[in-house]
């Protein structure tokens, strides 16, 4: 049975079951759907003369010499041997592997799998594995305590169950798009005999994921299409509001505002996405939409993904709206209960016209008097469901979603197919390009001096610390230690602050407002400052372990500087990293254009990259890659359309597995079930 706990199938104990659970694996089905992240190709044997520097290969060779072995120091010894096939010689080195020599047959031919290094004409392999059978070996993502071998043999033991996996893709879809059956797919994603078979399997699994994803998104969207709302057309106050702003709106802002106001004036509810790169001035645009809603006699709500950002919006928008006679309120999760209650009361009786808040806004206790406009800021940080949850508070409000994550057109059709898109494609004047440098540890001293220079010129600095996603505690420790160390190195007159996700909302606000006022000069932080925060005097962003971040995330973080008139800088510290890291950092240095970066970002990610989809508020995909599998997206979209045209809510018996899979996929990201 697929739903059997893996402990009982594998005969493993509580402790090991717990380790599997950490990988999200509880049942046989979970394990069968736990896909390898890569493969070691031990099926093709290469000739030594054909080897290239840096590649992972198999060679078949015989010893040419005896072992030479030496103990270098207490815990370090090496074992070297020279081997050859009929095309050349390779020099092999192992470290601390004395046992290899013991059972080694100097006359036998072995297969070695490992990484090749070429120095001049010399071919070397360091720590290769001696492999027995020439297969394609799956490599699974691990967790501490579980090895490749443990996972691999667990999957092997579950293989007999594959014929019980229900087929969720309808036969006609499989035929039309030449997809293999689910049992073939699962068998060959784990243990493919050839890479052709693997690709056939992966293609099908990617198709399945993208089909389920799109069906889920369409089910969510169905609720909002063709809703009738209230026209909000009191726009006579806009001109004087705009006149009082400390800047003139850009042409792009004006155009987008026109698009929004014309939507809002209609009876059909607005579903509009505003895309604008970091710093393009989306807040002012949303302020005008909210102004019009309030002056038309209705309520508007704006939801931000973090407390820091909600508070900041509240602080910057309140004075602007209050002088037009509009009452503004703030609602966040960390407010004291009594305060929350008071705000909720005023929302319900209509005393508050514009409310700004976090997820707290979508809780059941929050009831609006006459909500007609919902703004979601930085929507990429919200899940698919949260995006619209606020709009379901009754009254069929107009919906405005704002995002700084630009995505390629084909993708946005899938992700926001129900939304009209406005693009703010112009930056406020006078912005300078943020100078970006990717550097290694050797530059540390120079960067430290540079920091001091910025500080002495009166500027402020952000430092973002490594994110260790497995453990929030470790992440916190790293940031804390970093801040402590920094306090000792920067002159006493500069204040170092520390910001992280574990602080209470009030503590976060405190630190952020002290930074905004210039009382804190250097802010060490985890990625909680990623979205939206606006401190124009901050001109230097230093990102540690930049190789661990996605490009779009780096771009967001970098967008915290360059918000004023001073030249700003972004320093990306990288620890090692391969060719892909190098390419990624190069892109960051070359362009400040969020669109280009987003596209490259998707391109450089492998399938199953967690951030790839999470960046867009989507569930995690395991087999598909949103960028590389664009052709599959289109096909799956057509299939989804036909399936829904037959059974618009997937209530029919033959669609029950599809429905189950959708619920499962969307539940993964903490979304609420579909109902
Ligand atoms: P984002 O699009 O990233 O949300 P913000 O709305 O936070 O950007 O705006 C970034 C900064 O630019 C803010 O300090 C804001 O006051 C300023 N700003 C917005 N529009 C203009 C404009 N037209 N001219 C000059 N500065 C502007
Ligand atoms: Mg913003």
Short mmCIF file of N, CA and C in Angstrom, two decimals, residues 221-371:
data_model
loop_
_atom_site.label_atom_id
_atom_site.label_comp_id
_atom_site.label_asym_id
_atom_site.label_seq_id
_atom_site.Cartn_x
_atom_site.Cartn_y
_atom_site.Cartn_z
N UNK A 221 -8.69 30.90 -9.77
CA UNK A 221 -9.08 32.08 -10.53
C UNK A 221 -10.57 32.11 -10.83
N UNK A 222 -11.13 30.94 -11.07
CA UNK A 222 -12.54 30.88 -11.45
C UNK A 222 -13.43 31.69 -10.54
N UNK A 223 -12.98 31.77 -9.28
CA UNK A 223 -13.84 32.47 -8.33
C UNK A 223 -13.94 33.96 -8.62
N UNK A 224 -12.94 34.50 -9.25
CA UNK A 224 -12.94 35.96 -9.37
C UNK A 224 -13.39 36.51 -10.72
N UNK A 225 -13.41 35.65 -11.72
CA UNK A 225 -13.70 36.20 -13.04
C UNK A 225 -15.12 36.71 -13.14
N UNK A 226 -15.26 37.77 -13.85
CA UNK A 226 -16.58 38.31 -14.15
C UNK A 226 -17.38 38.71 -12.92
N UNK A 227 -16.68 39.07 -11.86
CA UNK A 227 -17.41 39.56 -10.70
C UNK A 227 -17.82 41.01 -10.93
N UNK A 228 -18.96 41.36 -10.42
CA UNK A 228 -19.40 42.75 -10.52
C UNK A 228 -19.08 43.44 -9.21
N UNK A 229 -18.56 44.66 -9.31
CA UNK A 229 -18.21 45.39 -8.10
C UNK A 229 -18.81 46.78 -8.10
N UNK A 230 -18.22 47.63 -7.27
CA UNK A 230 -18.72 48.99 -7.16
C UNK A 230 -17.78 49.92 -7.92
N UNK A 231 -18.32 50.75 -8.82
CA UNK A 231 -17.44 51.72 -9.49
C UNK A 231 -16.94 52.75 -8.48
N UNK A 232 -15.63 53.02 -8.50
CA UNK A 232 -15.06 54.04 -7.62
C UNK A 232 -14.58 55.17 -8.51
N UNK A 233 -15.36 56.26 -8.58
CA UNK A 233 -14.99 57.26 -9.58
C UNK A 233 -14.77 58.66 -9.06
N UNK A 234 -14.65 58.81 -7.74
CA UNK A 234 -14.42 60.15 -7.21
C UNK A 234 -12.94 60.53 -7.35
N UNK A 235 -12.58 61.02 -8.52
CA UNK A 235 -11.16 61.28 -8.79
C UNK A 235 -10.80 62.77 -8.71
N UNK A 236 -11.73 63.57 -8.25
CA UNK A 236 -11.47 65.01 -8.29
C UNK A 236 -10.39 65.44 -7.29
N UNK A 237 -10.09 64.60 -6.30
CA UNK A 237 -9.07 64.98 -5.31
C UNK A 237 -7.65 64.60 -5.73
N UNK A 238 -7.54 63.88 -6.85
CA UNK A 238 -6.23 63.35 -7.21
C UNK A 238 -5.22 64.45 -7.53
N UNK A 239 -5.65 65.41 -8.30
CA UNK A 239 -4.70 66.44 -8.74
C UNK A 239 -4.05 67.16 -7.57
N UNK A 240 -4.85 67.52 -6.56
CA UNK A 240 -4.26 68.26 -5.45
C UNK A 240 -3.38 67.35 -4.60
N UNK A 241 -3.73 66.09 -4.52
CA UNK A 241 -2.89 65.12 -3.81
C UNK A 241 -1.52 65.02 -4.48
N UNK A 242 -1.54 64.91 -5.78
CA UNK A 242 -0.30 64.76 -6.54
C UNK A 242 0.56 66.01 -6.42
N UNK A 243 -0.10 67.16 -6.42
CA UNK A 243 0.64 68.42 -6.34
C UNK A 243 1.43 68.52 -5.05
N UNK A 244 0.89 67.94 -3.98
CA UNK A 244 1.56 68.05 -2.68
C UNK A 244 2.68 67.03 -2.49
N UNK A 245 2.81 66.10 -3.41
CA UNK A 245 3.90 65.13 -3.28
C UNK A 245 5.24 65.84 -3.45
N UNK A 246 6.28 65.34 -2.78
CA UNK A 246 7.59 66.02 -2.85
C UNK A 246 8.29 65.82 -4.20
N UNK A 247 7.67 65.14 -5.11
CA UNK A 247 8.29 64.92 -6.43
C UNK A 247 7.21 64.94 -7.50
N UNK A 248 7.65 65.09 -8.74
CA UNK A 248 6.70 64.99 -9.85
C UNK A 248 6.63 63.53 -10.27
N UNK A 249 5.44 63.03 -10.55
CA UNK A 249 5.31 61.64 -10.99
C UNK A 249 6.01 61.43 -12.32
N UNK A 250 6.56 60.25 -12.51
CA UNK A 250 7.15 59.95 -13.82
C UNK A 250 6.02 59.67 -14.81
N UNK A 251 6.36 59.74 -16.08
CA UNK A 251 5.38 59.44 -17.11
C UNK A 251 4.78 58.06 -16.93
N UNK A 252 5.63 57.11 -16.58
CA UNK A 252 5.15 55.73 -16.42
C UNK A 252 4.18 55.63 -15.25
N UNK A 253 4.50 56.33 -14.17
CA UNK A 253 3.58 56.31 -13.02
C UNK A 253 2.22 56.89 -13.43
N UNK A 254 2.25 58.01 -14.14
CA UNK A 254 1.00 58.65 -14.57
C UNK A 254 0.17 57.71 -15.43
N UNK A 255 0.86 57.04 -16.37
CA UNK A 255 0.14 56.15 -17.27
C UNK A 255 -0.53 55.01 -16.49
N UNK A 256 0.25 54.43 -15.57
CA UNK A 256 -0.28 53.30 -14.80
C UNK A 256 -1.44 53.75 -13.91
N UNK A 257 -1.31 54.94 -13.33
CA UNK A 257 -2.40 55.47 -12.50
C UNK A 257 -3.67 55.62 -13.35
N UNK A 258 -3.51 56.13 -14.55
CA UNK A 258 -4.67 56.26 -15.44
C UNK A 258 -5.32 54.91 -15.70
N UNK A 259 -4.49 53.91 -15.96
CA UNK A 259 -5.03 52.58 -16.23
C UNK A 259 -5.81 52.06 -15.03
N UNK A 260 -5.24 52.28 -13.86
CA UNK A 260 -5.89 51.79 -12.64
C UNK A 260 -7.22 52.51 -12.41
N UNK A 261 -7.18 53.85 -12.51
CA UNK A 261 -8.40 54.61 -12.20
C UNK A 261 -9.50 54.32 -13.21
N UNK A 262 -9.10 54.05 -14.44
CA UNK A 262 -10.15 53.75 -15.41
C UNK A 262 -10.77 52.38 -15.11
N UNK A 263 -9.97 51.43 -14.65
CA UNK A 263 -10.52 50.14 -14.20
C UNK A 263 -11.46 50.31 -13.02
N UNK A 264 -10.99 51.09 -12.06
CA UNK A 264 -11.74 51.23 -10.81
C UNK A 264 -13.08 51.92 -11.03
N UNK A 265 -13.15 52.72 -12.07
CA UNK A 265 -14.39 53.44 -12.35
C UNK A 265 -15.46 52.56 -12.97
N UNK A 266 -15.09 51.31 -13.30
CA UNK A 266 -16.06 50.42 -13.95
C UNK A 266 -16.77 49.53 -12.96
N UNK A 267 -17.79 48.87 -13.47
CA UNK A 267 -18.56 48.00 -12.61
C UNK A 267 -17.91 46.62 -12.47
N UNK A 268 -17.25 46.22 -13.55
CA UNK A 268 -16.54 44.94 -13.50
C UNK A 268 -15.31 45.14 -12.60
N UNK A 269 -15.08 44.19 -11.69
CA UNK A 269 -13.98 44.45 -10.75
C UNK A 269 -12.63 44.43 -11.46
N UNK A 270 -11.76 45.31 -10.96
CA UNK A 270 -10.40 45.38 -11.48
C UNK A 270 -9.61 44.18 -10.98
N UNK A 271 -8.81 43.59 -11.87
CA UNK A 271 -7.83 42.58 -11.48
C UNK A 271 -6.53 42.98 -12.14
N UNK A 272 -5.79 43.85 -11.51
CA UNK A 272 -4.63 44.41 -12.20
C UNK A 272 -3.34 44.17 -11.45
N UNK A 273 -2.33 43.79 -12.23
CA UNK A 273 -0.99 43.58 -11.69
C UNK A 273 -0.12 44.75 -12.12
N UNK A 274 0.53 45.38 -11.17
CA UNK A 274 1.49 46.42 -11.52
C UNK A 274 2.89 45.86 -11.32
N UNK A 275 3.61 45.78 -12.43
CA UNK A 275 5.00 45.35 -12.35
C UNK A 275 5.88 46.58 -12.45
N UNK A 276 6.81 46.70 -11.54
CA UNK A 276 7.74 47.82 -11.63
C UNK A 276 8.97 47.45 -10.87
N UNK A 277 10.10 47.68 -11.48
CA UNK A 277 11.35 47.27 -10.85
C UNK A 277 11.48 47.94 -9.48
N UNK A 278 12.35 47.36 -8.68
CA UNK A 278 12.63 47.90 -7.36
C UNK A 278 12.95 49.39 -7.45
N UNK A 279 12.22 50.21 -6.70
CA UNK A 279 12.51 51.65 -6.69
C UNK A 279 11.78 52.45 -7.74
N UNK A 280 10.89 51.82 -8.51
CA UNK A 280 10.24 52.55 -9.59
C UNK A 280 9.07 53.42 -9.09
N UNK A 281 8.74 53.29 -7.81
CA UNK A 281 7.72 54.16 -7.24
C UNK A 281 6.31 53.58 -7.27
N UNK A 282 6.19 52.34 -6.86
CA UNK A 282 4.87 51.70 -6.86
C UNK A 282 4.00 52.20 -5.71
N UNK A 283 4.65 52.59 -4.60
CA UNK A 283 3.87 53.00 -3.43
C UNK A 283 2.98 54.20 -3.75
N UNK A 284 3.56 55.19 -4.42
CA UNK A 284 2.79 56.40 -4.74
C UNK A 284 1.59 56.05 -5.61
N UNK A 285 1.79 55.12 -6.53
CA UNK A 285 0.71 54.70 -7.41
C UNK A 285 -0.44 54.08 -6.61
N UNK A 286 -0.07 53.22 -5.66
CA UNK A 286 -1.12 52.57 -4.88
C UNK A 286 -1.79 53.57 -3.96
N UNK A 287 -1.04 54.57 -3.50
CA UNK A 287 -1.61 55.58 -2.61
C UNK A 287 -2.76 56.30 -3.31
N UNK A 288 -2.55 56.59 -4.58
CA UNK A 288 -3.60 57.32 -5.31
C UNK A 288 -4.84 56.45 -5.51
N UNK A 289 -4.63 55.17 -5.76
CA UNK A 289 -5.77 54.27 -5.87
C UNK A 289 -6.56 54.25 -4.56
N UNK A 290 -5.83 54.20 -3.45
CA UNK A 290 -6.51 54.14 -2.16
C UNK A 290 -7.22 55.46 -1.84
N UNK A 291 -6.57 56.55 -2.23
CA UNK A 291 -7.19 57.87 -2.06
C UNK A 291 -8.56 57.92 -2.75
N UNK A 292 -8.57 57.46 -3.99
CA UNK A 292 -9.81 57.50 -4.76
C UNK A 292 -10.89 56.62 -4.12
N UNK A 293 -10.48 55.45 -3.65
CA UNK A 293 -11.45 54.56 -3.00
C UNK A 293 -12.07 55.26 -1.79
N UNK A 294 -11.20 55.86 -0.98
CA UNK A 294 -11.69 56.50 0.25
C UNK A 294 -12.58 57.71 -0.09
N UNK A 295 -12.12 58.51 -1.05
CA UNK A 295 -12.92 59.69 -1.38
C UNK A 295 -14.23 59.34 -2.09
N UNK A 296 -14.29 58.12 -2.62
CA UNK A 296 -15.55 57.67 -3.20
C UNK A 296 -16.49 57.13 -2.12
N UNK A 297 -15.98 57.13 -0.87
CA UNK A 297 -16.83 56.72 0.24
C UNK A 297 -16.67 55.27 0.67
N UNK A 298 -15.61 54.63 0.25
CA UNK A 298 -15.42 53.22 0.60
C UNK A 298 -14.06 52.98 1.26
N UNK A 299 -13.88 51.75 1.72
CA UNK A 299 -12.62 51.40 2.37
C UNK A 299 -11.63 50.77 1.40
N UNK A 300 -10.34 50.97 1.70
CA UNK A 300 -9.28 50.31 0.95
C UNK A 300 -8.35 49.63 1.94
N UNK A 301 -7.78 48.50 1.53
CA UNK A 301 -6.83 47.81 2.39
C UNK A 301 -5.59 47.48 1.59
N UNK A 302 -4.45 47.58 2.26
CA UNK A 302 -3.20 47.25 1.59
C UNK A 302 -2.48 46.21 2.43
N UNK A 303 -2.09 45.10 1.81
CA UNK A 303 -1.43 44.04 2.53
C UNK A 303 0.03 43.92 2.09
N UNK A 304 0.93 43.92 3.08
CA UNK A 304 2.36 43.79 2.81
C UNK A 304 2.87 42.50 3.42
N UNK A 305 3.93 41.92 2.86
CA UNK A 305 4.35 40.60 3.33
C UNK A 305 5.11 40.60 4.66
N UNK A 306 5.63 41.71 5.11
CA UNK A 306 6.33 41.72 6.39
C UNK A 306 5.83 42.88 7.24
N UNK A 307 6.04 42.74 8.55
CA UNK A 307 5.61 43.80 9.46
C UNK A 307 6.41 45.07 9.22
N UNK A 308 7.68 44.87 8.94
CA UNK A 308 8.54 46.04 8.71
C UNK A 308 7.97 46.87 7.58
N UNK A 309 7.62 46.19 6.53
CA UNK A 309 7.14 46.90 5.34
C UNK A 309 5.76 47.52 5.59
N UNK A 310 4.89 46.78 6.27
CA UNK A 310 3.56 47.32 6.56
C UNK A 310 3.68 48.59 7.39
N UNK A 311 4.53 48.52 8.40
CA UNK A 311 4.70 49.67 9.28
C UNK A 311 5.26 50.86 8.50
N UNK A 312 6.22 50.56 7.65
CA UNK A 312 6.81 51.63 6.87
C UNK A 312 5.81 52.28 5.92
N UNK A 313 5.00 51.47 5.28
CA UNK A 313 3.95 52.03 4.42
C UNK A 313 2.99 52.88 5.25
N UNK A 314 2.65 52.38 6.42
CA UNK A 314 1.73 53.11 7.29
C UNK A 314 2.33 54.48 7.62
N UNK A 315 3.61 54.46 8.00
CA UNK A 315 4.24 55.72 8.39
C UNK A 315 4.38 56.71 7.24
N UNK A 316 4.67 56.18 6.06
CA UNK A 316 4.86 57.14 4.96
C UNK A 316 3.53 57.57 4.33
N UNK A 317 2.53 56.71 4.36
CA UNK A 317 1.26 57.07 3.71
C UNK A 317 0.32 57.87 4.60
N UNK A 318 0.42 57.64 5.93
CA UNK A 318 -0.52 58.31 6.83
C UNK A 318 -0.52 59.84 6.66
N UNK A 319 0.67 60.48 6.73
CA UNK A 319 0.62 61.95 6.59
C UNK A 319 0.04 62.40 5.25
N UNK A 320 0.35 61.68 4.19
CA UNK A 320 -0.15 62.08 2.87
C UNK A 320 -1.67 61.97 2.78
N UNK A 321 -2.22 60.89 3.38
CA UNK A 321 -3.66 60.68 3.27
C UNK A 321 -4.42 61.49 4.31
N UNK A 322 -3.81 61.64 5.50
CA UNK A 322 -4.53 62.37 6.55
C UNK A 322 -4.78 63.82 6.18
N UNK A 323 -3.81 64.40 5.46
CA UNK A 323 -4.05 65.81 5.11
C UNK A 323 -5.15 65.96 4.06
N UNK A 324 -5.59 64.83 3.52
CA UNK A 324 -6.76 64.88 2.64
C UNK A 324 -8.02 64.50 3.43
N UNK A 325 -7.84 64.37 4.74
CA UNK A 325 -8.98 64.06 5.60
C UNK A 325 -9.35 62.59 5.65
N UNK A 326 -8.40 61.73 5.32
CA UNK A 326 -8.69 60.29 5.32
C UNK A 326 -8.06 59.65 6.55
N UNK A 327 -8.82 58.77 7.22
CA UNK A 327 -8.26 58.09 8.39
C UNK A 327 -7.56 56.81 7.97
N UNK A 328 -6.37 56.60 8.56
CA UNK A 328 -5.55 55.45 8.19
C UNK A 328 -5.29 54.61 9.44
N UNK A 329 -5.32 53.29 9.29
CA UNK A 329 -5.05 52.41 10.42
C UNK A 329 -4.02 51.35 10.06
N UNK A 330 -3.41 50.78 11.11
CA UNK A 330 -2.40 49.74 10.90
C UNK A 330 -2.83 48.48 11.63
N UNK A 331 -2.70 47.34 10.99
CA UNK A 331 -3.03 46.08 11.65
C UNK A 331 -1.95 45.05 11.36
N UNK A 332 -1.24 44.64 12.42
CA UNK A 332 -0.22 43.59 12.23
C UNK A 332 -0.39 42.53 13.31
N UNK A 333 0.23 41.40 13.08
CA UNK A 333 0.07 40.28 14.00
C UNK A 333 0.63 40.55 15.39
N UNK A 334 1.67 41.39 15.46
CA UNK A 334 2.35 41.52 16.74
C UNK A 334 1.83 42.66 17.61
N UNK A 335 0.82 43.36 17.12
CA UNK A 335 0.25 44.41 17.97
C UNK A 335 -0.39 43.77 19.20
N UNK A 336 -0.39 44.50 20.33
CA UNK A 336 -1.08 43.97 21.51
C UNK A 336 -2.56 43.74 21.18
N UNK A 337 -3.10 42.74 21.85
CA UNK A 337 -4.47 42.33 21.54
C UNK A 337 -5.46 43.49 21.61
N UNK A 338 -5.30 44.31 22.67
CA UNK A 338 -6.26 45.40 22.88
C UNK A 338 -6.22 46.37 21.69
N UNK A 339 -5.01 46.61 21.22
CA UNK A 339 -4.86 47.54 20.10
C UNK A 339 -5.48 46.96 18.83
N UNK A 340 -5.20 45.65 18.64
CA UNK A 340 -5.77 44.98 17.47
C UNK A 340 -7.28 45.06 17.50
N UNK A 341 -7.82 44.83 18.70
CA UNK A 341 -9.27 44.83 18.83
C UNK A 341 -9.84 46.20 18.45
N UNK A 342 -9.13 47.23 18.92
CA UNK A 342 -9.59 48.58 18.64
C UNK A 342 -9.58 48.86 17.13
N UNK A 343 -8.47 48.47 16.50
CA UNK A 343 -8.36 48.70 15.05
C UNK A 343 -9.46 47.93 14.33
N UNK A 344 -9.66 46.68 14.73
CA UNK A 344 -10.68 45.86 14.08
C UNK A 344 -12.07 46.50 14.20
N UNK A 345 -12.32 47.05 15.39
CA UNK A 345 -13.61 47.71 15.60
C UNK A 345 -13.80 48.85 14.62
N UNK A 346 -12.73 49.65 14.51
CA UNK A 346 -12.82 50.81 13.63
C UNK A 346 -12.88 50.42 12.15
N UNK A 347 -12.33 49.27 11.85
CA UNK A 347 -12.45 48.79 10.47
C UNK A 347 -13.90 48.39 10.22
N UNK A 348 -14.47 47.75 11.23
CA UNK A 348 -15.82 47.25 11.06
C UNK A 348 -16.86 48.37 11.02
N UNK A 349 -16.63 49.43 11.84
CA UNK A 349 -17.64 50.50 11.81
C UNK A 349 -17.32 51.59 10.78
N UNK A 350 -16.20 51.41 10.09
CA UNK A 350 -15.91 52.32 8.99
C UNK A 350 -15.13 53.56 9.38
N UNK A 351 -14.76 53.67 10.67
CA UNK A 351 -13.98 54.83 11.10
C UNK A 351 -12.63 54.88 10.40
N UNK A 352 -12.04 53.71 10.20
CA UNK A 352 -10.79 53.65 9.44
C UNK A 352 -11.15 53.45 7.97
N UNK A 353 -10.62 54.34 7.12
CA UNK A 353 -10.96 54.24 5.69
C UNK A 353 -9.91 53.47 4.90
N UNK A 354 -8.66 53.70 5.32
CA UNK A 354 -7.57 52.98 4.65
C UNK A 354 -6.83 52.19 5.71
N UNK A 355 -6.74 50.87 5.53
CA UNK A 355 -6.02 50.08 6.50
C UNK A 355 -4.84 49.39 5.83
N UNK A 356 -3.70 49.47 6.53
CA UNK A 356 -2.48 48.87 6.01
C UNK A 356 -2.08 47.78 6.98
N UNK A 357 -1.67 46.64 6.48
CA UNK A 357 -1.34 45.57 7.41
C UNK A 357 -0.62 44.40 6.77
N UNK A 358 -0.48 43.37 7.58
CA UNK A 358 0.16 42.14 7.12
C UNK A 358 -0.92 41.08 6.90
N UNK A 359 -0.50 39.80 6.94
CA UNK A 359 -1.45 38.70 6.84
C UNK A 359 -2.58 38.81 7.85
N UNK A 360 -2.29 39.54 8.92
CA UNK A 360 -3.31 39.71 9.96
C UNK A 360 -4.63 40.18 9.35
N UNK A 361 -4.54 40.89 8.23
CA UNK A 361 -5.74 41.42 7.59
C UNK A 361 -6.69 40.34 7.08
N UNK A 362 -6.14 39.18 6.75
CA UNK A 362 -7.02 38.17 6.15
C UNK A 362 -7.65 37.25 7.18
N UNK A 363 -7.37 37.50 8.45
CA UNK A 363 -7.99 36.65 9.47
C UNK A 363 -9.51 36.88 9.52
N UNK A 364 -10.17 35.85 10.02
CA UNK A 364 -11.63 35.90 10.04
C UNK A 364 -12.20 37.03 10.89
N UNK A 365 -11.48 37.35 11.97
CA UNK A 365 -12.02 38.37 12.88
C UNK A 365 -12.09 39.75 12.23
N UNK A 366 -11.30 39.95 11.17
CA UNK A 366 -11.29 41.27 10.55
C UNK A 366 -12.48 41.39 9.60
N UNK A 367 -13.39 42.29 9.97
CA UNK A 367 -14.57 42.49 9.12
C UNK A 367 -14.62 43.94 8.67
N UNK A 368 -14.85 44.12 7.39
CA UNK A 368 -14.87 45.48 6.86
C UNK A 368 -16.29 45.99 6.75
N UNK A 369 -16.40 47.32 6.80
CA UNK A 369 -17.72 47.90 6.61
C UNK A 369 -18.06 47.89 5.13
N UNK A 370 -17.14 48.42 4.33
CA UNK A 370 -17.41 48.46 2.89
C UNK A 370 -16.12 48.46 2.07
N UNK A 371 -15.40 47.38 2.18
CA UNK A 371 -14.12 47.25 1.48
C UNK A 371 -14.35 47.14 -0.03
#
